Amino acid sequence: MDTTFIDELASAAPTPGGGGASAYVGALAAAAASMVGNLTVGKKTYADVEDEVKASLARLSGLRGRLLHLVDEDARAFEPLSATYRMPKNTPDELAARNKAMQAALVEASDVPLAIMRTIATVMDEVEFLAHHGSKLARSDAGVAAAFARAASDGASLNIYINAASMDDAARSAYYREEADSLAARTRERCDEVFEFVKTAVS
């Protein structure tokens, strides 16, 4: 097994961090949902939903790729923010330049986890469908996908909150916090509903 990402995450290196880890977990959610779909296709019992399942699998493949791309994007977006902490701050001009650079970097560092959360919300469309219509033998894996999606969304939201707290622009800070609140709450609700459905169905 290639443990490169896990080893880098465990290290003292600034990236990958929590945002990248959240995107990775989101990709695992999409992968677990895909497994449910792949175990459904070709089975006579589910012939009436085969076309829909195939379409769901195609969407999940794209979403999985998007989330893996966002792992790298999160690291890239953090670099400018990390660089601001190393800027000189000995004079008023240096402090002003440092803060200006930081404010710009905070926006990009918030946009990526917001994209992660939005992508995970879309993954849940597929997880929900497959939990209800996919192979019953793989239904527990749909529950795993829901649990991973919840963790990924909540994890990404924390990166938004910490960045928004450092923004000088109150309106911009509020926008990011409100978007994170809304996405996290809705995704959490959907994940919990699917998880409870699966738990009841397999018990």
Short mmCIF file of C-alpha atoms in Angstrom, two decimals:
data_model
loop_
_atom_site.label_atom_id
_atom_site.label_comp_id
_atom_site.label_asym_id
_atom_site.label_seq_id
_atom_site.Cartn_x
_atom_site.Cartn_y
_atom_site.Cartn_z
CA MET A 1 0.00 0.00 0.00
CA ASP A 2 1.25 3.48 -0.88
CA THR A 3 1.35 5.42 2.39
CA THR A 4 2.93 8.59 0.98
CA PHE A 5 -0.04 10.83 1.70
CA ILE A 6 -0.58 9.41 5.19
CA ASP A 7 3.11 9.74 6.03
CA GLU A 8 3.21 13.34 4.78
CA LEU A 9 0.05 14.18 6.73
CA ALA A 10 1.61 12.71 9.88
CA SER A 11 4.81 14.71 9.47
CA ALA A 12 5.62 18.22 10.67
CA ALA A 13 5.32 19.56 7.11
CA PRO A 14 2.65 22.29 6.75
CA THR A 15 0.98 20.44 3.88
CA PRO A 16 -0.97 18.32 3.46
CA GLY A 17 -3.12 19.46 6.35
CA GLY A 18 -6.68 19.15 7.58
CA GLY A 19 -8.19 20.54 4.39
CA GLY A 20 -6.37 18.09 2.17
CA ALA A 21 -7.19 15.26 4.55
CA SER A 22 -10.87 16.25 4.39
CA ALA A 23 -10.82 16.18 0.60
CA TYR A 24 -9.13 12.77 0.72
CA VAL A 25 -11.77 11.41 3.08
CA GLY A 26 -14.41 12.84 0.75
CA ALA A 27 -12.81 10.92 -2.10
CA LEU A 28 -12.99 7.78 0.05
CA ALA A 29 -16.70 8.44 0.55
CA ALA A 30 -17.16 8.64 -3.20
CA ALA A 31 -15.12 5.45 -3.65
CA ALA A 32 -17.19 3.55 -1.08
CA ALA A 33 -20.37 4.67 -2.82
CA SER A 34 -18.91 3.55 -6.15
CA MET A 35 -18.29 0.12 -4.70
CA VAL A 36 -21.99 -0.14 -3.89
CA GLY A 37 -22.83 0.83 -7.45
CA ASN A 38 -20.36 -1.58 -8.99
CA LEU A 39 -21.76 -4.41 -6.89
CA THR A 40 -25.23 -3.52 -8.17
CA VAL A 41 -24.59 -3.32 -11.91
CA GLY A 42 -25.19 -6.58 -13.75
CA LYS A 43 -27.43 -8.08 -11.08
CA LYS A 44 -30.86 -9.16 -12.33
CA THR A 45 -32.49 -8.05 -9.08
CA TYR A 46 -31.53 -4.44 -9.83
CA ALA A 47 -32.07 -4.44 -13.60
CA ASP A 48 -34.74 -1.75 -13.33
CA VAL A 49 -32.27 0.75 -11.86
CA GLU A 50 -29.14 -0.34 -13.76
CA ASP A 51 -29.06 2.68 -16.06
CA GLU A 52 -29.46 5.05 -13.12
CA VAL A 53 -26.74 3.25 -11.19
CA LYS A 54 -24.38 3.45 -14.17
CA ALA A 55 -25.06 7.17 -14.43
CA SER A 56 -24.40 7.53 -10.71
CA LEU A 57 -21.10 5.67 -11.08
CA ALA A 58 -20.02 8.04 -13.84
CA ARG A 59 -20.81 11.05 -11.67
CA LEU A 60 -19.00 9.52 -8.69
CA SER A 61 -15.91 8.94 -10.79
CA GLY A 62 -15.83 12.64 -11.65
CA LEU A 63 -16.47 13.67 -8.05
CA ARG A 64 -13.74 11.38 -6.78
CA GLY A 65 -11.31 12.89 -9.23
CA ARG A 66 -12.40 16.39 -8.26
CA LEU A 67 -11.79 15.71 -4.58
CA LEU A 68 -8.36 14.23 -5.22
CA HIS A 69 -7.54 17.35 -7.24
CA LEU A 70 -8.70 19.45 -4.29
CA VAL A 71 -6.21 17.64 -2.05
CA ASP A 72 -3.46 19.23 -4.13
CA GLU A 73 -5.34 22.51 -4.49
CA ASP A 74 -5.62 22.84 -0.73
CA ALA A 75 -1.85 22.48 -0.34
CA ARG A 76 -1.25 24.97 -3.15
CA ALA A 77 -3.69 27.49 -1.65
CA PHE A 78 -2.04 27.27 1.77
CA GLU A 79 1.43 28.10 0.48
CA PRO A 80 0.82 31.87 0.03
CA LEU A 81 -0.80 32.05 3.46
CA SER A 82 2.10 30.19 5.04
CA ALA A 83 4.51 32.57 3.32
CA THR A 84 2.87 35.60 4.94
CA TYR A 85 3.85 34.35 8.39
CA ARG A 86 7.48 34.55 7.33
CA MET A 87 7.22 38.13 6.04
CA PRO A 88 9.06 40.82 8.03
CA LYS A 89 7.01 42.87 10.50
CA ASN A 90 9.52 45.23 12.03
CA THR A 91 8.10 48.49 10.66
CA PRO A 92 4.60 49.85 10.04
CA ASP A 93 5.12 49.47 6.28
CA GLU A 94 6.24 45.89 6.65
CA LEU A 95 3.27 45.14 8.90
CA ALA A 96 0.89 46.70 6.37
CA ALA A 97 2.40 44.73 3.49
CA ARG A 98 2.25 41.53 5.51
CA ASN A 99 -1.39 42.06 6.43
CA LYS A 100 -2.37 42.92 2.85
CA ALA A 101 -0.75 39.72 1.59
CA MET A 102 -2.37 37.73 4.38
CA GLN A 103 -5.86 39.05 3.64
CA ALA A 104 -5.55 38.04 -0.02
CA ALA A 105 -4.18 34.62 0.91
CA LEU A 106 -6.97 33.98 3.42
CA VAL A 107 -9.57 34.23 0.66
CA GLU A 108 -7.97 31.57 -1.52
CA ALA A 109 -7.29 29.39 1.50
CA SER A 110 -11.02 29.54 2.28
CA ASP A 111 -12.27 29.02 -1.28
CA VAL A 112 -10.71 25.56 -1.54
CA PRO A 113 -12.31 24.04 1.59
CA LEU A 114 -15.58 25.64 0.51
CA ALA A 115 -15.22 23.83 -2.82
CA ILE A 116 -14.49 20.63 -0.90
CA MET A 117 -17.69 21.02 1.10
CA ARG A 118 -19.76 21.71 -2.01
CA THR A 119 -18.32 18.69 -3.78
CA ILE A 120 -19.02 16.45 -0.80
CA ALA A 121 -22.63 17.69 -0.73
CA THR A 122 -22.93 16.49 -4.33
CA VAL A 123 -21.35 13.15 -3.42
CA MET A 124 -24.17 12.72 -0.92
CA ASP A 125 -26.71 12.85 -3.76
CA GLU A 126 -25.17 9.65 -5.06
CA VAL A 127 -24.67 8.05 -1.65
CA GLU A 128 -28.32 8.61 -0.79
CA PHE A 129 -29.51 7.13 -4.08
CA LEU A 130 -27.27 4.07 -3.81
CA ALA A 131 -28.13 3.46 -0.16
CA HIS A 132 -31.78 3.13 -1.15
CA HIS A 133 -31.47 1.53 -4.58
CA GLY A 134 -28.11 -0.23 -4.66
CA SER A 135 -27.26 -3.77 -3.71
CA LYS A 136 -28.58 -4.63 -0.27
CA LEU A 137 -25.51 -6.79 0.29
CA ALA A 138 -23.37 -3.65 0.04
CA ARG A 139 -25.70 -1.34 1.91
CA SER A 140 -23.36 -1.09 4.89
CA ASP A 141 -20.78 0.43 2.55
CA ALA A 142 -23.23 3.19 1.70
CA GLY A 143 -23.37 3.87 5.43
CA VAL A 144 -19.58 4.04 5.51
CA ALA A 145 -19.70 6.53 2.62
CA ALA A 146 -22.17 8.68 4.55
CA ALA A 147 -20.01 8.60 7.68
CA PHE A 148 -16.92 9.58 5.68
CA ALA A 149 -18.80 12.36 3.89
CA ARG A 150 -19.94 13.82 7.22
CA ALA A 151 -16.40 13.82 8.60
CA ALA A 152 -15.01 15.32 5.39
CA SER A 153 -17.53 18.14 5.33
CA ASP A 154 -17.12 18.98 9.00
CA GLY A 155 -13.34 18.84 8.67
CA ALA A 156 -13.26 21.20 5.70
CA SER A 157 -15.54 23.62 7.52
CA LEU A 158 -12.99 24.08 10.29
CA ASN A 159 -10.47 25.43 7.80
CA ILE A 160 -13.01 28.00 6.70
CA TYR A 161 -13.82 29.08 10.24
CA ILE A 162 -10.19 29.55 11.24
CA ASN A 163 -9.43 31.58 8.11
CA ALA A 164 -12.57 33.69 8.38
CA ALA A 165 -11.64 34.60 11.94
CA SER A 166 -8.51 36.35 10.64
CA MET A 167 -10.24 38.33 7.90
CA ASP A 168 -10.38 42.11 8.36
CA ASP A 169 -13.39 42.42 6.05
CA ALA A 170 -16.33 41.63 8.34
CA ALA A 171 -18.76 41.06 5.47
CA ARG A 172 -16.41 38.65 3.73
CA SER A 173 -15.74 36.81 6.97
CA ALA A 174 -19.48 36.49 7.60
CA TYR A 175 -20.04 35.16 4.08
CA TYR A 176 -17.56 32.32 4.54
CA ARG A 177 -18.84 31.44 8.00
CA GLU A 178 -22.45 31.42 6.83
CA GLU A 179 -21.66 29.30 3.77
CA ALA A 180 -19.77 26.82 5.93
CA ASP A 181 -22.57 26.73 8.50
CA SER A 182 -25.22 26.10 5.86
CA LEU A 183 -23.30 23.44 3.97
CA ALA A 184 -22.15 21.65 7.10
CA ALA A 185 -25.62 21.57 8.62
CA ARG A 186 -27.31 20.28 5.47
CA THR A 187 -24.64 17.68 4.72
CA ARG A 188 -24.59 16.53 8.33
CA GLU A 189 -28.38 16.09 8.29
CA ARG A 190 -28.30 14.09 5.06
CA CYS A 191 -25.39 11.93 6.21
CA ASP A 192 -27.10 11.16 9.49
CA GLU A 193 -30.33 10.26 7.71
CA VAL A 194 -28.56 7.85 5.37
CA PHE A 195 -26.47 6.39 8.18
CA GLU A 196 -29.56 5.73 10.31
CA PHE A 197 -31.40 4.25 7.32
CA VAL A 198 -28.50 1.87 6.67
CA LYS A 199 -28.09 1.02 10.34
CA THR A 200 -31.76 0.11 10.61
CA ALA A 201 -31.73 -1.83 7.34
CA VAL A 202 -28.73 -3.98 8.23
CA SER A 203 -29.61 -4.59 11.89
#
